[in-house]
Amino acid sequence: MADQEPVPGGNGSGENSSEPQVSILAQYIKDLSVENPSAPQVFSWQVQPGLDVQFNIAVGGAAEDVHEVTLKIEVSARSENGVHFVVDLSYAGLFGLRNLPEEALQPFLLIEAPRLLFPFARQIIAEAVSSTGFPPLLLDPIDFTAAYMAQLQAQQGAGGAGGQEPTETPSQA
């Protein structure tokens, strides 16, 4: 039976493998704020608001081999008439990481982990905006690789990075 054969290269027990292991342990909303400060007047405004989207990534340790990655997204819609809506979301995930090479840890936490969290955060924002009485807002995908590389370049340009990689990546979408 093929499903009972040991994995080639493994030790047969499934434990103490030296292969890199990544798992998503949990995903959750840490904080969500939704404002429609100009209601009900905003619904009679005949102007298209400008959108401002900002995002930030924070990484912290939660336990041994467990890291919390928080994707903070702030969206505001404003026009010359005033604020249409504001949504602030902090969406986080707990990632179990074992046997990851040191040089792969920060890129995973600041690129891949947020990339995995983003579709869920995007859906929460769409539903939150819809709940304010506006059409759902579907955010464009974010290039987390470009944001990470820009952060690295900024740190190297500052000269004070000391070879350390960032643990927080602020950016504008």
Short mmCIF file of N, CA and C in Angstrom, two decimals:
data_model
loop_
_atom_site.label_atom_id
_atom_site.label_comp_id
_atom_site.label_asym_id
_atom_site.label_seq_id
_atom_site.Cartn_x
_atom_site.Cartn_y
_atom_site.Cartn_z
N MET A 1 0.84 -1.19 0.00
CA MET A 1 0.00 0.00 0.00
C MET A 1 0.88 1.24 0.00
N ALA A 2 0.68 2.07 -0.97
CA ALA A 2 1.53 3.25 -1.16
C ALA A 2 1.37 4.26 -0.03
N ASP A 3 0.19 4.35 0.56
CA ASP A 3 -0.01 5.37 1.59
C ASP A 3 0.66 5.01 2.92
N GLN A 4 1.21 3.81 3.03
CA GLN A 4 1.88 3.42 4.25
C GLN A 4 3.40 3.37 4.12
N GLU A 5 3.91 3.65 2.94
CA GLU A 5 5.35 3.63 2.73
C GLU A 5 5.98 4.90 3.31
N PRO A 6 7.18 4.77 3.88
CA PRO A 6 7.85 5.97 4.39
C PRO A 6 8.25 6.90 3.26
N VAL A 7 8.32 8.17 3.58
CA VAL A 7 8.71 9.18 2.61
C VAL A 7 10.19 9.02 2.32
N PRO A 8 10.59 8.97 1.02
CA PRO A 8 12.01 8.84 0.71
C PRO A 8 12.82 9.97 1.35
N GLY A 9 13.94 9.60 1.95
CA GLY A 9 14.81 10.60 2.57
C GLY A 9 14.39 10.94 3.98
N GLY A 10 13.25 10.47 4.42
CA GLY A 10 12.80 10.75 5.78
C GLY A 10 13.31 9.68 6.72
N ASN A 11 13.05 9.85 8.00
CA ASN A 11 13.52 8.86 8.95
C ASN A 11 12.43 7.83 9.28
N GLY A 12 11.30 7.94 8.60
CA GLY A 12 10.23 6.98 8.77
C GLY A 12 9.31 7.28 9.93
N SER A 13 9.75 8.04 10.91
CA SER A 13 8.92 8.32 12.08
C SER A 13 8.09 9.57 11.93
N GLY A 14 8.46 10.44 10.97
CA GLY A 14 7.74 11.69 10.79
C GLY A 14 8.15 12.75 11.79
N GLU A 15 9.07 12.42 12.70
CA GLU A 15 9.52 13.37 13.71
C GLU A 15 10.97 13.74 13.44
N ASN A 16 11.38 14.90 13.96
CA ASN A 16 12.75 15.37 13.89
C ASN A 16 13.28 15.48 12.46
N SER A 17 12.40 15.71 11.52
CA SER A 17 12.82 15.89 10.14
C SER A 17 13.60 17.19 10.03
N SER A 18 14.62 17.19 9.19
CA SER A 18 15.40 18.41 9.01
C SER A 18 14.87 19.24 7.85
N GLU A 19 13.79 18.78 7.23
CA GLU A 19 13.17 19.53 6.14
C GLU A 19 12.49 20.78 6.71
N PRO A 20 12.55 21.90 5.97
CA PRO A 20 11.81 23.09 6.42
C PRO A 20 10.31 22.79 6.49
N GLN A 21 9.68 23.27 7.54
CA GLN A 21 8.26 23.07 7.75
C GLN A 21 7.60 24.41 8.05
N VAL A 22 6.52 24.69 7.32
CA VAL A 22 5.77 25.93 7.51
C VAL A 22 4.29 25.56 7.66
N SER A 23 3.64 26.12 8.66
CA SER A 23 2.21 25.89 8.82
C SER A 23 1.54 27.16 9.33
N ILE A 24 0.32 27.36 8.88
CA ILE A 24 -0.51 28.47 9.37
C ILE A 24 -1.33 27.91 10.52
N LEU A 25 -1.06 28.39 11.71
CA LEU A 25 -1.73 27.88 12.90
C LEU A 25 -3.07 28.56 13.16
N ALA A 26 -3.16 29.86 12.84
CA ALA A 26 -4.40 30.60 13.07
C ALA A 26 -4.36 31.91 12.27
N GLN A 27 -5.54 32.42 11.95
CA GLN A 27 -5.70 33.75 11.35
C GLN A 27 -6.82 34.44 12.09
N TYR A 28 -6.67 35.76 12.31
CA TYR A 28 -7.67 36.44 13.12
C TYR A 28 -7.60 37.96 12.93
N ILE A 29 -8.71 38.60 13.23
CA ILE A 29 -8.78 40.06 13.26
C ILE A 29 -8.28 40.50 14.63
N LYS A 30 -7.22 41.31 14.65
CA LYS A 30 -6.73 41.88 15.91
C LYS A 30 -7.48 43.16 16.24
N ASP A 31 -7.74 43.96 15.19
CA ASP A 31 -8.41 45.24 15.39
C ASP A 31 -9.11 45.61 14.09
N LEU A 32 -10.31 46.12 14.21
CA LEU A 32 -11.07 46.59 13.05
C LEU A 32 -11.85 47.83 13.45
N SER A 33 -11.63 48.91 12.71
CA SER A 33 -12.35 50.15 12.94
C SER A 33 -12.95 50.59 11.61
N VAL A 34 -14.24 50.87 11.61
CA VAL A 34 -14.94 51.30 10.41
C VAL A 34 -15.71 52.57 10.76
N GLU A 35 -15.47 53.62 9.98
CA GLU A 35 -16.13 54.89 10.25
C GLU A 35 -16.81 55.42 9.00
N ASN A 36 -17.98 55.98 9.18
CA ASN A 36 -18.72 56.67 8.14
C ASN A 36 -19.13 58.01 8.76
N PRO A 37 -18.15 58.91 8.98
CA PRO A 37 -18.39 60.10 9.81
C PRO A 37 -19.31 61.15 9.17
N SER A 38 -19.48 61.10 7.87
CA SER A 38 -20.29 62.13 7.21
C SER A 38 -21.70 61.66 6.87
N ALA A 39 -22.09 60.50 7.38
CA ALA A 39 -23.44 60.01 7.13
C ALA A 39 -24.44 60.88 7.89
N PRO A 40 -25.58 61.14 7.38
CA PRO A 40 -26.16 60.66 6.13
C PRO A 40 -25.87 61.56 4.91
N GLN A 41 -25.26 62.72 5.14
CA GLN A 41 -25.04 63.66 4.04
C GLN A 41 -24.19 63.06 2.91
N VAL A 42 -23.25 62.18 3.25
CA VAL A 42 -22.33 61.62 2.26
C VAL A 42 -23.08 60.93 1.12
N PHE A 43 -24.26 60.40 1.40
CA PHE A 43 -24.99 59.65 0.37
C PHE A 43 -25.63 60.55 -0.68
N SER A 44 -25.64 61.86 -0.44
CA SER A 44 -26.16 62.79 -1.45
C SER A 44 -25.05 63.49 -2.21
N TRP A 45 -23.80 63.28 -1.82
CA TRP A 45 -22.67 63.89 -2.51
C TRP A 45 -22.51 63.28 -3.89
N GLN A 46 -22.31 64.12 -4.87
CA GLN A 46 -22.20 63.66 -6.26
C GLN A 46 -20.75 63.66 -6.74
N VAL A 47 -19.80 63.45 -5.85
CA VAL A 47 -18.38 63.47 -6.22
C VAL A 47 -17.79 62.09 -5.97
N GLN A 48 -16.80 61.77 -6.78
CA GLN A 48 -16.06 60.52 -6.60
C GLN A 48 -14.92 60.78 -5.60
N PRO A 49 -14.86 60.02 -4.50
CA PRO A 49 -13.79 60.27 -3.53
C PRO A 49 -12.46 59.71 -4.02
N GLY A 50 -11.39 60.29 -3.52
CA GLY A 50 -10.06 59.73 -3.74
C GLY A 50 -9.77 58.73 -2.64
N LEU A 51 -9.14 57.64 -3.02
CA LEU A 51 -8.81 56.60 -2.05
C LEU A 51 -7.34 56.70 -1.64
N ASP A 52 -7.08 56.52 -0.37
CA ASP A 52 -5.73 56.44 0.14
C ASP A 52 -5.62 55.10 0.86
N VAL A 53 -4.69 54.25 0.39
CA VAL A 53 -4.49 52.94 0.99
C VAL A 53 -3.06 52.86 1.49
N GLN A 54 -2.90 52.54 2.76
CA GLN A 54 -1.59 52.37 3.38
C GLN A 54 -1.55 50.98 4.00
N PHE A 55 -0.37 50.35 3.99
CA PHE A 55 -0.24 49.09 4.70
C PHE A 55 1.08 49.02 5.43
N ASN A 56 1.09 48.18 6.45
CA ASN A 56 2.25 48.01 7.29
C ASN A 56 2.28 46.55 7.74
N ILE A 57 3.47 45.99 7.87
CA ILE A 57 3.62 44.61 8.31
C ILE A 57 4.45 44.62 9.58
N ALA A 58 3.94 43.94 10.61
CA ALA A 58 4.68 43.81 11.86
C ALA A 58 4.84 42.33 12.16
N VAL A 59 6.02 41.97 12.67
CA VAL A 59 6.33 40.58 12.98
C VAL A 59 6.76 40.50 14.44
N GLY A 60 6.24 39.51 15.12
CA GLY A 60 6.65 39.29 16.50
C GLY A 60 6.67 37.81 16.81
N GLY A 61 7.40 37.46 17.83
CA GLY A 61 7.44 36.06 18.27
C GLY A 61 6.28 35.78 19.20
N ALA A 62 5.65 34.64 19.01
CA ALA A 62 4.53 34.26 19.87
C ALA A 62 4.92 33.11 20.80
N ALA A 63 5.79 32.24 20.31
CA ALA A 63 6.29 31.11 21.08
C ALA A 63 7.50 30.57 20.32
N GLU A 64 8.11 29.52 20.84
CA GLU A 64 9.23 28.93 20.11
C GLU A 64 8.74 28.40 18.77
N ASP A 65 9.39 28.80 17.70
CA ASP A 65 9.05 28.40 16.33
C ASP A 65 7.69 28.91 15.87
N VAL A 66 7.09 29.85 16.59
CA VAL A 66 5.80 30.43 16.20
C VAL A 66 5.95 31.94 16.12
N HIS A 67 5.56 32.49 14.98
CA HIS A 67 5.67 33.93 14.73
C HIS A 67 4.30 34.50 14.39
N GLU A 68 4.02 35.68 14.95
CA GLU A 68 2.80 36.39 14.60
C GLU A 68 3.15 37.44 13.55
N VAL A 69 2.43 37.43 12.44
CA VAL A 69 2.57 38.42 11.39
C VAL A 69 1.27 39.19 11.33
N THR A 70 1.37 40.52 11.47
CA THR A 70 0.18 41.38 11.44
C THR A 70 0.24 42.27 10.22
N LEU A 71 -0.79 42.20 9.41
CA LEU A 71 -0.94 43.04 8.24
C LEU A 71 -1.94 44.14 8.60
N LYS A 72 -1.45 45.37 8.68
CA LYS A 72 -2.32 46.51 9.01
C LYS A 72 -2.60 47.26 7.72
N ILE A 73 -3.87 47.42 7.41
CA ILE A 73 -4.30 48.13 6.21
C ILE A 73 -5.23 49.26 6.63
N GLU A 74 -4.89 50.46 6.16
CA GLU A 74 -5.72 51.64 6.43
C GLU A 74 -6.23 52.18 5.09
N VAL A 75 -7.54 52.34 4.98
CA VAL A 75 -8.16 52.84 3.76
C VAL A 75 -9.02 54.03 4.13
N SER A 76 -8.84 55.13 3.40
CA SER A 76 -9.73 56.28 3.60
C SER A 76 -10.20 56.78 2.24
N ALA A 77 -11.44 57.19 2.20
CA ALA A 77 -12.02 57.77 1.00
C ALA A 77 -12.44 59.19 1.35
N ARG A 78 -11.87 60.16 0.61
CA ARG A 78 -12.13 61.58 0.90
C ARG A 78 -12.38 62.33 -0.41
N SER A 79 -13.14 63.39 -0.30
CA SER A 79 -13.35 64.31 -1.42
C SER A 79 -13.34 65.73 -0.86
N GLU A 80 -13.56 66.70 -1.73
CA GLU A 80 -13.60 68.09 -1.25
C GLU A 80 -14.77 68.31 -0.30
N ASN A 81 -15.76 67.43 -0.32
CA ASN A 81 -16.90 67.54 0.59
C ASN A 81 -16.59 67.03 1.99
N GLY A 82 -15.60 66.15 2.09
CA GLY A 82 -15.25 65.60 3.40
C GLY A 82 -14.88 64.14 3.33
N VAL A 83 -14.91 63.48 4.48
CA VAL A 83 -14.55 62.06 4.59
C VAL A 83 -15.77 61.21 4.26
N HIS A 84 -15.58 60.29 3.31
CA HIS A 84 -16.66 59.37 2.94
C HIS A 84 -16.66 58.17 3.89
N PHE A 85 -15.51 57.51 4.03
CA PHE A 85 -15.38 56.42 4.99
C PHE A 85 -13.91 56.19 5.32
N VAL A 86 -13.68 55.53 6.45
CA VAL A 86 -12.33 55.15 6.88
C VAL A 86 -12.42 53.73 7.44
N VAL A 87 -11.49 52.87 7.00
CA VAL A 87 -11.40 51.51 7.53
C VAL A 87 -9.97 51.25 7.95
N ASP A 88 -9.78 50.82 9.19
CA ASP A 88 -8.47 50.41 9.71
C ASP A 88 -8.59 48.95 10.14
N LEU A 89 -7.77 48.10 9.54
CA LEU A 89 -7.81 46.68 9.85
C LEU A 89 -6.42 46.20 10.22
N SER A 90 -6.32 45.48 11.33
CA SER A 90 -5.11 44.73 11.68
C SER A 90 -5.50 43.27 11.64
N TYR A 91 -4.99 42.57 10.64
CA TYR A 91 -5.31 41.15 10.45
C TYR A 91 -4.03 40.36 10.64
N ALA A 92 -4.08 39.33 11.48
CA ALA A 92 -2.86 38.63 11.85
C ALA A 92 -2.96 37.13 11.61
N GLY A 93 -1.80 36.52 11.56
CA GLY A 93 -1.72 35.08 11.46
C GLY A 93 -0.59 34.57 12.32
N LEU A 94 -0.76 33.38 12.84
CA LEU A 94 0.30 32.69 13.57
C LEU A 94 0.89 31.64 12.64
N PHE A 95 2.19 31.73 12.44
CA PHE A 95 2.89 30.83 11.52
C PHE A 95 3.89 29.99 12.29
N GLY A 96 3.76 28.67 12.16
CA GLY A 96 4.73 27.76 12.74
C GLY A 96 5.83 27.52 11.72
N LEU A 97 7.07 27.81 12.10
CA LEU A 97 8.21 27.67 11.19
C LEU A 97 9.29 26.83 11.87
N ARG A 98 9.65 25.74 11.21
CA ARG A 98 10.73 24.89 11.74
C ARG A 98 11.74 24.63 10.64
N ASN A 99 13.00 24.61 11.05
CA ASN A 99 14.10 24.26 10.16
C ASN A 99 14.20 25.17 8.94
N LEU A 100 13.74 26.39 9.07
CA LEU A 100 13.89 27.36 7.98
C LEU A 100 15.29 27.96 8.10
N PRO A 101 16.03 28.03 7.00
CA PRO A 101 17.34 28.67 7.07
C PRO A 101 17.19 30.12 7.54
N GLU A 102 18.14 30.59 8.31
CA GLU A 102 18.08 31.94 8.89
C GLU A 102 17.86 33.00 7.82
N GLU A 103 18.53 32.85 6.66
CA GLU A 103 18.39 33.84 5.60
C GLU A 103 17.01 33.81 4.93
N ALA A 104 16.23 32.76 5.17
CA ALA A 104 14.88 32.67 4.59
C ALA A 104 13.79 33.13 5.55
N LEU A 105 14.13 33.29 6.82
CA LEU A 105 13.12 33.61 7.83
C LEU A 105 12.46 34.97 7.59
N GLN A 106 13.25 36.05 7.53
CA GLN A 106 12.66 37.38 7.34
C GLN A 106 11.93 37.51 5.99
N PRO A 107 12.49 37.02 4.88
CA PRO A 107 11.72 37.09 3.62
C PRO A 107 10.39 36.35 3.72
N PHE A 108 10.37 35.20 4.40
CA PHE A 108 9.09 34.50 4.54
C PHE A 108 8.11 35.34 5.35
N LEU A 109 8.57 35.85 6.50
CA LEU A 109 7.68 36.58 7.40
C LEU A 109 7.20 37.91 6.82
N LEU A 110 8.00 38.53 5.96
CA LEU A 110 7.64 39.85 5.43
C LEU A 110 7.14 39.83 3.98
N ILE A 111 7.21 38.68 3.32
CA ILE A 111 6.70 38.58 1.95
C ILE A 111 5.62 37.51 1.86
N GLU A 112 5.99 36.27 2.14
CA GLU A 112 5.05 35.15 1.93
C GLU A 112 3.90 35.16 2.94
N ALA A 113 4.19 35.38 4.20
CA ALA A 113 3.12 35.38 5.20
C ALA A 113 2.07 36.47 4.91
N PRO A 114 2.47 37.72 4.65
CA PRO A 114 1.46 38.73 4.31
C PRO A 114 0.71 38.39 3.01
N ARG A 115 1.42 37.78 2.06
CA ARG A 115 0.77 37.38 0.81
C ARG A 115 -0.33 36.35 1.09
N LEU A 116 -0.12 35.47 2.04
CA LEU A 116 -1.13 34.48 2.42
C LEU A 116 -2.29 35.11 3.18
N LEU A 117 -2.01 36.14 3.97
CA LEU A 117 -3.05 36.81 4.76
C LEU A 117 -3.89 37.78 3.94
N PHE A 118 -3.30 38.38 2.90
CA PHE A 118 -3.94 39.47 2.18
C PHE A 118 -5.34 39.15 1.63
N PRO A 119 -5.57 38.00 0.99
CA PRO A 119 -6.92 37.78 0.44
C PRO A 119 -8.01 37.83 1.51
N PHE A 120 -7.71 37.37 2.70
CA PHE A 120 -8.69 37.38 3.79
C PHE A 120 -8.92 38.81 4.29
N ALA A 121 -7.84 39.57 4.42
CA ALA A 121 -7.95 40.97 4.83
C ALA A 121 -8.73 41.77 3.78
N ARG A 122 -8.45 41.49 2.51
CA ARG A 122 -9.15 42.17 1.41
C ARG A 122 -10.65 41.94 1.50
N GLN A 123 -11.06 40.70 1.78
CA GLN A 123 -12.48 40.38 1.91
C GLN A 123 -13.11 41.09 3.10
N ILE A 124 -12.41 41.15 4.21
CA ILE A 124 -12.94 41.84 5.40
C ILE A 124 -13.14 43.32 5.10
N ILE A 125 -12.20 43.94 4.40
CA ILE A 125 -12.33 45.36 4.05
C ILE A 125 -13.50 45.57 3.09
N ALA A 126 -13.65 44.69 2.11
CA ALA A 126 -14.77 44.81 1.17
C ALA A 126 -16.10 44.75 1.90
N GLU A 127 -16.23 43.83 2.84
CA GLU A 127 -17.47 43.70 3.60
C GLU A 127 -17.68 44.89 4.54
N ALA A 128 -16.61 45.40 5.13
CA ALA A 128 -16.72 46.54 6.04
C ALA A 128 -17.19 47.78 5.27
N VAL A 129 -16.60 48.03 4.11
CA VAL A 129 -17.01 49.19 3.30
C VAL A 129 -18.46 49.03 2.86
N SER A 130 -18.83 47.83 2.47
CA SER A 130 -20.21 47.57 2.07
C SER A 130 -21.18 47.84 3.23
N SER A 131 -20.74 47.52 4.44
CA SER A 131 -21.59 47.74 5.61
C SER A 131 -21.79 49.22 5.92
N THR A 132 -20.93 50.09 5.38
CA THR A 132 -21.11 51.53 5.59
C THR A 132 -22.10 52.12 4.60
N GLY A 133 -22.59 51.30 3.65
CA GLY A 133 -23.56 51.80 2.68
C GLY A 133 -22.95 52.09 1.32
N PHE A 134 -21.66 51.85 1.16
CA PHE A 134 -20.97 52.06 -0.12
C PHE A 134 -20.79 50.72 -0.83
N PRO A 135 -20.52 50.76 -2.12
CA PRO A 135 -20.22 49.50 -2.82
C PRO A 135 -18.96 48.87 -2.23
N PRO A 136 -18.85 47.53 -2.26
CA PRO A 136 -17.66 46.87 -1.72
C PRO A 136 -16.39 47.39 -2.39
N LEU A 137 -15.35 47.57 -1.61
CA LEU A 137 -14.06 48.02 -2.13
C LEU A 137 -13.14 46.82 -2.23
N LEU A 138 -12.75 46.46 -3.46
CA LEU A 138 -11.82 45.36 -3.66
C LEU A 138 -10.44 45.95 -3.91
N LEU A 139 -9.58 45.80 -2.93
CA LEU A 139 -8.23 46.34 -3.04
C LEU A 139 -7.43 45.60 -4.11
N ASP A 140 -6.58 46.34 -4.81
CA ASP A 140 -5.65 45.72 -5.75
C ASP A 140 -4.63 44.90 -4.97
N PRO A 141 -4.11 43.83 -5.58
CA PRO A 141 -3.07 43.06 -4.90
C PRO A 141 -1.87 43.94 -4.55
N ILE A 142 -1.19 43.58 -3.48
CA ILE A 142 -0.01 44.31 -3.02
C ILE A 142 1.22 43.48 -3.36
N ASP A 143 2.23 44.12 -3.90
CA ASP A 143 3.49 43.45 -4.21
C ASP A 143 4.38 43.51 -2.96
N PHE A 144 4.27 42.49 -2.12
CA PHE A 144 5.02 42.47 -0.87
C PHE A 144 6.52 42.30 -1.12
N THR A 145 6.88 41.66 -2.23
CA THR A 145 8.30 41.51 -2.55
C THR A 145 8.92 42.87 -2.82
N ALA A 146 8.25 43.69 -3.62
CA ALA A 146 8.77 45.02 -3.93
C ALA A 146 8.87 45.87 -2.66
N ALA A 147 7.87 45.78 -1.79
CA ALA A 147 7.90 46.55 -0.54
C ALA A 147 9.07 46.11 0.34
N TYR A 148 9.30 44.81 0.41
CA TYR A 148 10.41 44.28 1.21
C TYR A 148 11.74 44.75 0.64
N MET A 149 11.90 44.66 -0.68
CA MET A 149 13.15 45.07 -1.31
C MET A 149 13.38 46.57 -1.12
N ALA A 150 12.32 47.38 -1.22
CA ALA A 150 12.45 48.83 -1.02
C ALA A 150 12.89 49.12 0.42
N GLN A 151 12.35 48.36 1.37
CA GLN A 151 12.72 48.54 2.77
C GLN A 151 14.19 48.18 2.99
N LEU A 152 14.63 47.08 2.38
CA LEU A 152 16.04 46.69 2.49
C LEU A 152 16.96 47.75 1.90
N GLN A 153 16.60 48.27 0.74
CA GLN A 153 17.40 49.31 0.09
C GLN A 153 17.44 50.57 0.94
N ALA A 154 16.32 50.92 1.54
CA ALA A 154 16.27 52.11 2.39
C ALA A 154 17.18 51.93 3.60
N GLN A 155 17.18 50.73 4.18
CA GLN A 155 18.04 50.47 5.33
C GLN A 155 19.51 50.48 4.94
N GLN A 156 19.82 49.90 3.79
CA GLN A 156 21.21 49.88 3.33
C GLN A 156 21.68 51.29 2.99
N GLY A 157 20.78 52.09 2.42
CA GLY A 157 21.10 53.48 2.10
C GLY A 157 21.34 54.31 3.33
N ALA A 158 20.66 53.96 4.43
CA ALA A 158 20.83 54.70 5.68
C ALA A 158 22.16 54.34 6.34
N GLY A 159 22.70 53.17 5.97
CA GLY A 159 24.01 52.78 6.48
C GLY A 159 24.01 52.27 7.90
N GLY A 160 22.92 52.37 8.61
CA GLY A 160 22.90 51.95 10.00
C GLY A 160 22.21 50.62 10.20
N ALA A 161 21.98 49.86 9.14
CA ALA A 161 21.25 48.60 9.27
C ALA A 161 22.08 47.51 9.91
N GLY A 162 23.39 47.55 9.77
CA GLY A 162 24.24 46.54 10.38
C GLY A 162 23.99 45.15 9.85
N GLY A 163 23.44 45.06 8.62
CA GLY A 163 23.18 43.76 8.01
C GLY A 163 21.90 43.12 8.47
N GLN A 164 21.15 43.76 9.36
CA GLN A 164 19.90 43.17 9.80
C GLN A 164 18.80 43.49 8.80
N GLU A 165 17.89 42.54 8.68
CA GLU A 165 16.75 42.72 7.79
C GLU A 165 15.60 43.32 8.59
N PRO A 166 14.64 43.94 7.92
CA PRO A 166 13.57 44.63 8.63
C PRO A 166 12.62 43.67 9.33
N THR A 167 12.01 44.14 10.42
CA THR A 167 10.96 43.39 11.07
C THR A 167 9.62 44.10 10.89
N GLU A 168 9.64 45.24 10.26
CA GLU A 168 8.42 45.98 9.99
C GLU A 168 8.58 46.67 8.65
N THR A 169 7.55 46.58 7.82
CA THR A 169 7.63 47.15 6.50
C THR A 169 6.45 48.08 6.27
N PRO A 170 6.63 49.39 6.41
CA PRO A 170 5.54 50.31 6.09
C PRO A 170 5.55 50.60 4.60
N SER A 171 4.39 50.82 4.03
CA SER A 171 4.35 51.14 2.61
C SER A 171 3.03 51.76 2.25
N GLN A 172 2.96 52.19 1.02
CA GLN A 172 1.77 52.81 0.48
C GLN A 172 1.37 52.02 -0.74
N ALA A 173 0.12 51.67 -0.85
CA ALA A 173 -0.35 50.88 -2.00
C ALA A 173 -0.90 51.81 -3.06
#
